[in-house]
Each structure stands twice: as C-alpha cells, then as structure tokens.
Short mmCIF file of C-alpha atoms and ligand atoms in Angstrom, two decimals:
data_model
loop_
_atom_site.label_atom_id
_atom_site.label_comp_id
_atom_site.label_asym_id
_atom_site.label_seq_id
_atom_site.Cartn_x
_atom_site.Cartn_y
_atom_site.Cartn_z
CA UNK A 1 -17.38 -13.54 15.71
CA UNK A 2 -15.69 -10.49 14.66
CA UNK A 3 -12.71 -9.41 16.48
CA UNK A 4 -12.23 -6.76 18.95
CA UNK A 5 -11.40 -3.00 17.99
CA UNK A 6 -7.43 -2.81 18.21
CA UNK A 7 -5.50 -0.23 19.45
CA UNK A 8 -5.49 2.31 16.47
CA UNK A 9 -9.27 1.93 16.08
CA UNK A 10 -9.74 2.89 19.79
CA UNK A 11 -7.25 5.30 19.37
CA UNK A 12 -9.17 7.11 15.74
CA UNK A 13 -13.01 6.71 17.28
CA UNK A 14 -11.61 8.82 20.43
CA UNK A 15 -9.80 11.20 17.99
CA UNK A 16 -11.38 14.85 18.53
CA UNK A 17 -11.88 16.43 15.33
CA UNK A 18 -9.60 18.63 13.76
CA UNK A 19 -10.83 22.47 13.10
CA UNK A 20 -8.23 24.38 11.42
CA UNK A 21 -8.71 26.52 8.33
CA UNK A 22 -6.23 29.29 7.78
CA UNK A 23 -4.10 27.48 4.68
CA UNK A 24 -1.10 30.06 5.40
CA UNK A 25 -1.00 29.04 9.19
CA UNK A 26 -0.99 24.98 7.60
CA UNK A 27 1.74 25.25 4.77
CA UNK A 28 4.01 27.19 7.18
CA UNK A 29 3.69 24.63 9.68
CA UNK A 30 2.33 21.35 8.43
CA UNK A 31 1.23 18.67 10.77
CA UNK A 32 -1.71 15.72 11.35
CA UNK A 33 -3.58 18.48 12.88
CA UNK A 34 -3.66 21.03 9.98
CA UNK A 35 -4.46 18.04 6.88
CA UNK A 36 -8.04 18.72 6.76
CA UNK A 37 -7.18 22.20 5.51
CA UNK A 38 -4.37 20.99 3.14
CA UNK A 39 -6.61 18.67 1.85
CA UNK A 40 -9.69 20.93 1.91
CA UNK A 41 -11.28 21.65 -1.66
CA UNK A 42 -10.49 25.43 -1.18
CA UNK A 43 -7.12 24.21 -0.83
CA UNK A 44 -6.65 23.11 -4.36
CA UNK A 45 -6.14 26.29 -6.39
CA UNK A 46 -3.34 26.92 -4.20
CA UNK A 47 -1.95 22.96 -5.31
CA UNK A 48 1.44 24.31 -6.92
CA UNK A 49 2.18 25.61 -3.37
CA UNK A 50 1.15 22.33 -1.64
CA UNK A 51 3.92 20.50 -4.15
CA UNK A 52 6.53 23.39 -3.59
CA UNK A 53 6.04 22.35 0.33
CA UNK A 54 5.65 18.75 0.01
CA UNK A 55 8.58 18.49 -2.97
CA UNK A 56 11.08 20.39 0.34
CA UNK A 57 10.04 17.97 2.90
CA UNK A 58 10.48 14.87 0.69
CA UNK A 59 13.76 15.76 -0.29
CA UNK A 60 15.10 16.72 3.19
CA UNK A 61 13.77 13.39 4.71
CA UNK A 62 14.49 11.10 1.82
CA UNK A 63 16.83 12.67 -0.57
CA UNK A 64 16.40 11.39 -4.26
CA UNK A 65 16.38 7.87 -3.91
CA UNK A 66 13.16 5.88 -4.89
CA UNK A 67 12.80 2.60 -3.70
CA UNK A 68 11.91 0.10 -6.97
CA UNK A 69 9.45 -2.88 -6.14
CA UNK A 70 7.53 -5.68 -8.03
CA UNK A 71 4.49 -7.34 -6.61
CA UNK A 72 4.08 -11.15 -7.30
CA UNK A 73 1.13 -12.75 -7.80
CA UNK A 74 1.04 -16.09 -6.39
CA UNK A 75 -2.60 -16.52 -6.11
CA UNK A 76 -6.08 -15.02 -7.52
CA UNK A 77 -7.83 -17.41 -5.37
CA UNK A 78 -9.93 -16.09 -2.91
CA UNK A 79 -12.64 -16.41 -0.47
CA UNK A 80 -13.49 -13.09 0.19
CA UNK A 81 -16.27 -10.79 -1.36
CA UNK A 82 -14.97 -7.43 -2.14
CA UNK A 83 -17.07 -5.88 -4.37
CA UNK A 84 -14.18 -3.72 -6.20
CA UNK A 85 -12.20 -7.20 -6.96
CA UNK A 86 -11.62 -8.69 -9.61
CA UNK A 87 -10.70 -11.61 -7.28
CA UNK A 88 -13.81 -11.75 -5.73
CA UNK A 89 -15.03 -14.52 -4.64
CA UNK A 90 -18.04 -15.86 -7.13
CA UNK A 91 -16.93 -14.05 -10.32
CA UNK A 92 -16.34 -16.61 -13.20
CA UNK A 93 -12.98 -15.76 -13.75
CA UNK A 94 -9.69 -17.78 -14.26
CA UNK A 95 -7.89 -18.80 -11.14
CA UNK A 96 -4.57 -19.87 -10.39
CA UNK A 97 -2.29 -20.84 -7.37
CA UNK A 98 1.59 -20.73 -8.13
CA UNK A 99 3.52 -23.75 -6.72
CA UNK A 100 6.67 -22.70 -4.64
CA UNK A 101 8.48 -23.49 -7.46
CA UNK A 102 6.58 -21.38 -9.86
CA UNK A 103 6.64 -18.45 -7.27
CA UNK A 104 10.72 -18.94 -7.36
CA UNK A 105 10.72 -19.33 -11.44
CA UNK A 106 8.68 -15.61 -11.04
CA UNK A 107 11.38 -14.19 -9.01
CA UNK A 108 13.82 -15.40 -10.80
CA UNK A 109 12.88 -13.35 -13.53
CA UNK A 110 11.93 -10.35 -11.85
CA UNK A 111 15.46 -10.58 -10.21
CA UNK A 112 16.93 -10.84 -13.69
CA UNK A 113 14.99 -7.58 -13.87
CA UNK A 114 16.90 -5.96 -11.01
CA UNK A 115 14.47 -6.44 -8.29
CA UNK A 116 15.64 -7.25 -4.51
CA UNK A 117 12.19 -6.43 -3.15
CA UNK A 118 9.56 -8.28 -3.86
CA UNK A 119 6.08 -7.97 -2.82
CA UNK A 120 3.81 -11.41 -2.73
CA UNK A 121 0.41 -10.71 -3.24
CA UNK A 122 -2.66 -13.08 -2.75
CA UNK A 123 -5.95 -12.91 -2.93
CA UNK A 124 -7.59 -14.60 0.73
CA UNK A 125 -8.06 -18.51 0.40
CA UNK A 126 -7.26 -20.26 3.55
CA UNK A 127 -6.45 -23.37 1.61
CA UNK A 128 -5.21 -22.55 -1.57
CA UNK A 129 -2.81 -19.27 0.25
CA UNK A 130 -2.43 -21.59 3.81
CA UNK A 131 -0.11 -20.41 6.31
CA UNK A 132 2.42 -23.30 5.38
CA UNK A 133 2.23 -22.02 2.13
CA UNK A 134 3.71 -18.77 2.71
CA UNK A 135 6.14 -19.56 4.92
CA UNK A 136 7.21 -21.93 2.33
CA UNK A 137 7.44 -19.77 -0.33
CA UNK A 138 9.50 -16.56 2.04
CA UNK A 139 11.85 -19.96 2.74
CA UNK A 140 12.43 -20.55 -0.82
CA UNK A 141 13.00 -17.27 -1.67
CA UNK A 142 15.24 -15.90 1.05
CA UNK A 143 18.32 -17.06 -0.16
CA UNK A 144 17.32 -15.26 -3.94
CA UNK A 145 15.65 -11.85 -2.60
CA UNK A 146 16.61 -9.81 -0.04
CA UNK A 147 13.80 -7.92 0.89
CA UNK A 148 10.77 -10.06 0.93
CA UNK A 149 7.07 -8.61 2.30
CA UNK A 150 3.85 -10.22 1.76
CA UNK A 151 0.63 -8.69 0.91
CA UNK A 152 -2.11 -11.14 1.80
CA UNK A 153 -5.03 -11.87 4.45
CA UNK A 154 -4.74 -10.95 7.68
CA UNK A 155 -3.03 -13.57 10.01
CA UNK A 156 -2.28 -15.10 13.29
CA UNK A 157 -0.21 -13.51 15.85
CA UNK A 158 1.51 -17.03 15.33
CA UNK A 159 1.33 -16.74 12.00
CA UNK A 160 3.22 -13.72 11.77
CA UNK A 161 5.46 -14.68 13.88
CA UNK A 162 6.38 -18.21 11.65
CA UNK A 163 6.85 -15.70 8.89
CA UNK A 164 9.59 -13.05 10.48
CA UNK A 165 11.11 -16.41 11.39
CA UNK A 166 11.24 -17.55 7.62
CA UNK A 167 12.64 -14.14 6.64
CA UNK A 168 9.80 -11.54 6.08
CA UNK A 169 10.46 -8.00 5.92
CA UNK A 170 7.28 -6.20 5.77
CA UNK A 171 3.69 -6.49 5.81
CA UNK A 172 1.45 -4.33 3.66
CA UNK A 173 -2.84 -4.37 4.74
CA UNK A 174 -4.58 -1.91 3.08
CA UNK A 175 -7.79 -0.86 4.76
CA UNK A 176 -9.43 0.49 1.85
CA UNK A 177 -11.94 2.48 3.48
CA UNK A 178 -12.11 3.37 6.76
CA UNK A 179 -15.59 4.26 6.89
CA UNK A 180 -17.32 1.44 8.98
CA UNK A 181 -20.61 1.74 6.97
CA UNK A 182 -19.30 1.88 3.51
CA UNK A 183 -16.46 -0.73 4.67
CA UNK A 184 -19.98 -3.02 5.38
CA UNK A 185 -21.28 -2.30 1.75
CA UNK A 186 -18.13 -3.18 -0.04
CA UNK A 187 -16.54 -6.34 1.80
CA UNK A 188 -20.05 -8.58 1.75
CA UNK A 189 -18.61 -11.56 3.07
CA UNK A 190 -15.27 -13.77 4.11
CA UNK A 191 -12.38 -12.80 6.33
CA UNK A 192 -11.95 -9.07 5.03
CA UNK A 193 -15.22 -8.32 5.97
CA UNK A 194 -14.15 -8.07 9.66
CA UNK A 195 -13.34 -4.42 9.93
CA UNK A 196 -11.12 -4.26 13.16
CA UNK A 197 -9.59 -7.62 12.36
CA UNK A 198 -8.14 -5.67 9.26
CA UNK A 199 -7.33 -2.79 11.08
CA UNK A 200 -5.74 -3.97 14.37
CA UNK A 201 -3.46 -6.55 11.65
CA UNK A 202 -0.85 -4.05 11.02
CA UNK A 203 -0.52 -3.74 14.88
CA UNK A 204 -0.16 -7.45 15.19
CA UNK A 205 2.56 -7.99 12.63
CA UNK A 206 4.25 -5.22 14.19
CA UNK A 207 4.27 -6.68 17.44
CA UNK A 208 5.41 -10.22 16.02
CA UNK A 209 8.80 -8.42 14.85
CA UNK A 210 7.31 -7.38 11.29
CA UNK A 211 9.73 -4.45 10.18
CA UNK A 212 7.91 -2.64 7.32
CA UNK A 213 4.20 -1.81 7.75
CA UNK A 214 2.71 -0.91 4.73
CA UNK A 215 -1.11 0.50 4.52
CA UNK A 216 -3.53 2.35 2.41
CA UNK A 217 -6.67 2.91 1.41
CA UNK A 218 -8.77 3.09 -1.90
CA UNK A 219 -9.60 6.33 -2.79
CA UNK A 220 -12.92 6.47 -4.62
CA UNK A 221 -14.43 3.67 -2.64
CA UNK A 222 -15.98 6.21 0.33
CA UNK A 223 -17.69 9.17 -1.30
CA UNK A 224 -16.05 10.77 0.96
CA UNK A 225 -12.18 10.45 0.11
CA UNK A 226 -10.54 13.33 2.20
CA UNK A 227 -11.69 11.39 5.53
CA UNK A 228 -9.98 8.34 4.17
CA UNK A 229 -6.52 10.21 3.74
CA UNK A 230 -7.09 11.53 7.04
CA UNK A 231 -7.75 8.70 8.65
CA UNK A 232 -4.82 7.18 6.87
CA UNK A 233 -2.33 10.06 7.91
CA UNK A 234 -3.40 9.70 11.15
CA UNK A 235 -2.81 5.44 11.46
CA UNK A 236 0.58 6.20 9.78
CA UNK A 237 1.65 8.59 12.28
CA UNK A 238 -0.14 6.41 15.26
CA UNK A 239 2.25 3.46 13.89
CA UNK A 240 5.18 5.37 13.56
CA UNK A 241 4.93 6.47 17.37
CA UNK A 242 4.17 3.08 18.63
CA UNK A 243 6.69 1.11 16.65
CA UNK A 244 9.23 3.26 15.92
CA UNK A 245 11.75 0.92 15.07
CA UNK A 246 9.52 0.11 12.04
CA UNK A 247 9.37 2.08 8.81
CA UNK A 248 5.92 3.06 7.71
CA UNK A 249 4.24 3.13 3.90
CA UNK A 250 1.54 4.65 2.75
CA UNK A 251 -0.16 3.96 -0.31
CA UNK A 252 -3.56 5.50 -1.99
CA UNK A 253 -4.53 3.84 -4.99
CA UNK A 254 -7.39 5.08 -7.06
CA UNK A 255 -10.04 2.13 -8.53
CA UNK A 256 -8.83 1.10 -11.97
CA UNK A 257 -11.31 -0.90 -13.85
CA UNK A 258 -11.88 -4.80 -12.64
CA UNK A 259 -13.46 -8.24 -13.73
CA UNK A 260 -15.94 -6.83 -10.41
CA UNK A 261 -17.05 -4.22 -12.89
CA UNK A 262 -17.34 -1.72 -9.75
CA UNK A 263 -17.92 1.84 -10.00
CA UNK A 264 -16.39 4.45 -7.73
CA UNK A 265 -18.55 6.24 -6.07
CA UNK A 266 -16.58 9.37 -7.09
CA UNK A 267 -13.65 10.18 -9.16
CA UNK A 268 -10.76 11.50 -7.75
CA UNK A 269 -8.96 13.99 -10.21
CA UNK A 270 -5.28 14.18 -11.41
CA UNK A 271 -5.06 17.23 -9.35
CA UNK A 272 -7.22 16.06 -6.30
CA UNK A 273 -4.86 12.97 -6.23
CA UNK A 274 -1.85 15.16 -6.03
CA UNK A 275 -3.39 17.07 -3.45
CA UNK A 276 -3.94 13.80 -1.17
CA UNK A 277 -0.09 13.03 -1.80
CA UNK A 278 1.06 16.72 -0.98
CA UNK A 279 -0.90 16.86 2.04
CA UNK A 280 -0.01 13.02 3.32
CA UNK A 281 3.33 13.89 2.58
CA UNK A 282 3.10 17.42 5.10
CA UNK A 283 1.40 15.42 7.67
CA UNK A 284 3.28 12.47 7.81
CA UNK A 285 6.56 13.69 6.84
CA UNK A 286 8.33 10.33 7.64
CA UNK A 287 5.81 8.05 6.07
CA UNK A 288 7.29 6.78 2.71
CA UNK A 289 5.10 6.79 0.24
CA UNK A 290 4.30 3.77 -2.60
CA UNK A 291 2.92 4.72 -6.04
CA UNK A 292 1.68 1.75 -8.33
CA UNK A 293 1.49 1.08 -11.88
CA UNK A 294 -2.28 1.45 -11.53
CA UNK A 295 -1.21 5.48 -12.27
CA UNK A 296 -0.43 6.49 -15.97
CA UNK A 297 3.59 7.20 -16.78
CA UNK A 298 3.61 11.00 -16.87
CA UNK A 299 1.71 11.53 -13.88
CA UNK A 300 4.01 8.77 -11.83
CA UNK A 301 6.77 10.89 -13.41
CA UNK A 302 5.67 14.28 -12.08
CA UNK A 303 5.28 12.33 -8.74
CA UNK A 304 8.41 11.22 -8.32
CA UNK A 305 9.55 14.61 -8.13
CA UNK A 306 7.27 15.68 -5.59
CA UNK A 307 6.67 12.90 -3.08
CA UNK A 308 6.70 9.52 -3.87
CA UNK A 309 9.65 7.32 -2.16
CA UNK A 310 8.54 4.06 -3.34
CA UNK A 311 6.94 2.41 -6.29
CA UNK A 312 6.46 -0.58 -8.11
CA UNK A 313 7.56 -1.26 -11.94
CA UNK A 314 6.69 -3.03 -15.28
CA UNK A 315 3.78 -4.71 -12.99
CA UNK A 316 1.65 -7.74 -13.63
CA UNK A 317 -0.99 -8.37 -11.32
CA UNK A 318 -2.00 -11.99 -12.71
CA UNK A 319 -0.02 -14.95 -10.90
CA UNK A 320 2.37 -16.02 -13.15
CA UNK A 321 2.32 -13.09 -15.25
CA UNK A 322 6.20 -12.38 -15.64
CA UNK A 323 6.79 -15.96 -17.15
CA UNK A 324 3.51 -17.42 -18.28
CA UNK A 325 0.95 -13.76 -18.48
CA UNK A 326 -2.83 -14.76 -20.00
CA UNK A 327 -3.75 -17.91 -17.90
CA UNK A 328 -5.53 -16.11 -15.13
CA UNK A 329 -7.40 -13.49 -14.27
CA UNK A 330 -5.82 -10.02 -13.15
CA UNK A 331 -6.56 -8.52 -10.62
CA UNK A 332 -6.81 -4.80 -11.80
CA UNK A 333 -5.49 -3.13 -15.42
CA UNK A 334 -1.96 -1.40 -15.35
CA UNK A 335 -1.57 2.35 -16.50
CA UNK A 336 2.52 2.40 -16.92
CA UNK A 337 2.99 -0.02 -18.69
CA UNK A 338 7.01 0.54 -19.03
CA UNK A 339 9.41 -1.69 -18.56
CA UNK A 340 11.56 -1.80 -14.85
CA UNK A 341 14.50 -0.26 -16.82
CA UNK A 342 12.58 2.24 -18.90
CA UNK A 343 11.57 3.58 -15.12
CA UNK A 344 14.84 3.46 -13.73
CA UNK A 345 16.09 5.75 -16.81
CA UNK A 346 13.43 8.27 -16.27
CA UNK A 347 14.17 8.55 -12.66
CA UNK A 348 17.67 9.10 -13.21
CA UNK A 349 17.11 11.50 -15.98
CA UNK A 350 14.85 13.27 -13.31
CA UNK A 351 18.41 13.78 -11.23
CA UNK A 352 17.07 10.48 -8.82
CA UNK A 353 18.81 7.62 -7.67
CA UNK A 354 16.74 4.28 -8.55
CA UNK A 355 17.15 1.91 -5.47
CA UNK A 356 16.51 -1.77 -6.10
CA UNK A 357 16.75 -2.69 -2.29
CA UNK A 358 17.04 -0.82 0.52
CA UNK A 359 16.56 3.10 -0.02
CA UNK A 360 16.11 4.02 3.97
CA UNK A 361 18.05 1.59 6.16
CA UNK A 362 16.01 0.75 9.10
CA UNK A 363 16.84 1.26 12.74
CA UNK A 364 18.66 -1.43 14.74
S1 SF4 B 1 -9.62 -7.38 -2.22
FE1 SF4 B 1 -8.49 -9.16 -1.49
S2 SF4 B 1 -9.92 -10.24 -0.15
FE2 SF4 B 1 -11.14 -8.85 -1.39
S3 SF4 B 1 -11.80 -10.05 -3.14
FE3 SF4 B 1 -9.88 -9.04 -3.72
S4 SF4 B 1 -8.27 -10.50 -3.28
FE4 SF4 B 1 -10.14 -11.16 -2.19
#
C-alpha cells in the first residue's frame, strides 16, 4: 500500500503557479517566486549576470568556506528497480555488502585523507542494508568521524529515531524527479517506487531529531528539468521554514553513464546547469548547495566560485573502493577524478577555505 502524501507534497500540489517574467524585476529581487524566470531559457544569455548575483549572495551567506565530503559505499545491493541505476535490481552486476568492520577499515582511510564527514551510501536491500545494520555501522564509527549522515532507503519513524540515537547527523533522499508520471516510468518496482513515501522521508527524519536534510533531484531524468529545480527550490525552502533548526542541502546531479545503460531524456548543458545553480542559489539563498564528482574538474572549479558550499572529493562509488576498488560494481562513473588534497589546493588557490567538518555550525 503506498503511503500517504506528506506534508510538502500537500503543500507543492496546492502551490499556485508562479507567473513572473520581467528578468530585471527577478535579479534585483530574487526569491521562490521569481525562479521560473531565472531559470527561464530566455534567461540564459543573460547567465554571466545570474553568476554575478548568485556569486554576492553565496558569499554574504556562506563566506568562502566549502564544506569537503566523501560518500562510502557500504552496499550495491539492492531491491529496488530504478531504471537509471547501475544498482538496479536484476542487472548482472557484481555486488557487495561491507561488514562493519570493512565500513570502519574505509573510513579509516578516508580519515587518513582528511575527511570528518562522511556520507554512507547504500543501495535499498532490507536484508543485506537492515536497520541493525546501520545503526551498527554510525556506532562503530562515531568515535572515528564526527559528522556522520547516511544516504540510504527511506526508513521508519523508529528507525530514524535508533539512528540520531547512534550518532547520525544528517539524512540525504534525493527525489530524483518530482514528476509523478515520469517518477512511475523510472522507479518500476521495490520501496523507491512509492512516491510520497520518498518525499514525506525527509520530513520524518526531521521530525525524529535528524539535523542535516539533504535532497535533490536528477536533472535529465524529467524532460522537463526546470520544474524539477523548481520543485526542488521550493521543498528546500518549505524545509527550511518548518525545521528551522535544521540546515538544508541541495544537490542536482546530472545522469552520468551506468551499468542501467539509461538515457536521459534530455541533456542539460554546461551553461543550463549553471543556470539551475545560479537560480537555486537566488531562491533559496540559505540552502547549501552539494556538487559531486559526477561533474568534470574545471567546471566544479568555476563552481566553487559561484555557488557551491559543499562537495564531495577523490570519490569512489563502489563499496570498498578506497581500500579494495574493482570487486563490485559502481554505481555511476566519476568526472574529477583528483585526489581530496589536489581539491583542497585548488580551493585555496581560488582564495577559499577547505572545511573538512563543520563549515556552518548549526543552531542550538
Ligand atoms: S537508485 Fe537507489 S533504490 Fe534505485 S536502484 Fe539505485 S540504489 Fe537501488
């Protein structure tokens, strides 16, 4: 049975929709309201602009720190059919599930690296990634990493609740698209496949004492990619307001190539994908905002300078990658492919401070 809508989605179906088109009017004073226009296609000649803006904002609310992050596999296992994954349930592909242990032996070396925030990531097998398990593995590596947040299926209320206990920071649920219909086309079958039981999630960590939300979608999935930064604006804002003792992330990743062999439905450009950031950035001013090493080194570069708070660094998205890298499947290709301190360097070339914790100390 799928679950009920949760608050946001009541909150976005009853959403009016915005009309606003004079690009002057927006840039002067940027808000939800005006990001259709920001991120309107007759916007884009005017993109240097848009950076100019969002490169102000990003510097008054989060000076020139950048928050340094490294995901950790710990399993490729997965129940779930996602057609744009290459964890996807059914595809012949190598699988593996890190023992705690093995998950501790990865942070190790990623805290060797300089890392104090690490990001476990999952794919969504209710055996192989059980609840136990994960609360295991935030136990086991409390005492090593500060800053712990998980990026997983969707849990309990309970479950949550057994992991804030254990020591989680932060929850990050991407909703890839958040088109209903195309949502239907791409998640086929398992847990994921229940829309507003991946929506409402980020709601329901919140309210179990979760203190970093982070969310996203895929741009490229929806033909349609401008509604999905909308719509993604609008959940960070809608969080921020509700929980405001939580800090909010936003991510857009484009599709990189997979085992899933999916196809985007259309390609977002260089220059389109600087508009979404620009224009996320104007409309959610106090959303940070997470870049991956799915984007290639000079554009992350130019990024960084614009408005990007957050990203990840010398990435491997196989489990066990850091230590052991060509037993299992990944679950997307990498694009930077330089090492944590390489990145470091270039942001403090760039005049930025590289933060391997916290960057934005959160409320009381
Ligand atoms: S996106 Fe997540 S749930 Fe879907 S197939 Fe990949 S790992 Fe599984």
């Amino acid at each position: 049975m799928s679950a009920p809508p949760g608050r946001f989605a009541r909150f976005l179906a009853a959403a009016p929709a915005p009309a606003y088109d004079d690009l002057d009017a927006a840039l002067a004073r940027p808000s939800p309201e005006v990001l259709p226009t920001l991120l309107s296609a007759s916007a884009l000649p005017r993109l240097e602009e848009l950076a100019q803006r969002a490169r102000e904002v990003t510097l008054q609310r989060f000076g020139r720190a950048v928050r340094l992050f490294a995901p950790l596999y710990v399993s490729n296992a997965c129940l779930s059919s996602c057609t744009y994954c290459g964890f996807s349930k059914g595809l012949d592909v190598a699988r593996r599930t890190l023992s705690v242990d093995e998950v501790v032996a990865e942070a190790r070396t990623l805290v060797g690296r300089g890392f104090r925030h690490l990001l476990l990531v999952s794919g969504e097998h209710r055996v192989e990634v059980s609840a136990d398990y994960l609360v295991a593995c935030v136990e086991a590596l409390r005492p090593l990493v500060p800053s712990i947040s998980v990026e997983t299926q969707t849990w309990s209320d309970d479950t949550y609740a057994r992991l804030v206990a254990a020591g989680l920071e932060g929850v990050v649920h991407y909703q890839e698209t958040y088109d209903r219909e195309r949502y239907a086309q791409t998640h086929l079958a398992g847990w994921k496949r229940d829309y507003d039981r991946r929506l409402s999630s980020t709601e329901r960590a919140a309210e179990a004492g979760v203190r970093r939300l982070g969310i996203g979608a895929l741009l490229g999935l929806s033909a349609d990619w401008r509604s999905d930064v909308l719509a993604v604006a609008r959940h960070a804002v809608w969080l921020q307001r509700e929980y405001w003792r939580t800090e909010v992330t936003v991510s857009l990743p484009r599709i990189k190539p997979s085992a899933s062999g999916f196809q985007p439905l259309v390609a977002v450009s260089d220059a389109e994908y600087v508009q979404a950031l620009c224009a996320l950035r104007l409309a959610a001013p106090e959303a940070g905002l997470v870049l991956s090493t799915r984007e290639p080194a000079a554009l992350r570069d130019g990024l960084v300078r614009i408005a990007v708070t957050s990203m990840s660094a010398g990435s491997s998205t196989e489990p066990g990658g850091y230590r052991t890298p060509g037993q299992a499947q990944e679950q997307f290709s990498v694009s930077d492919e330089r090492s944590p301190a390489e990145v470091a360097a270039m942001l403090e070339a760039a005049g930025y401070e590289p933060v391997w914790k916290d960057a934005f100390p959160l409320h009381a």
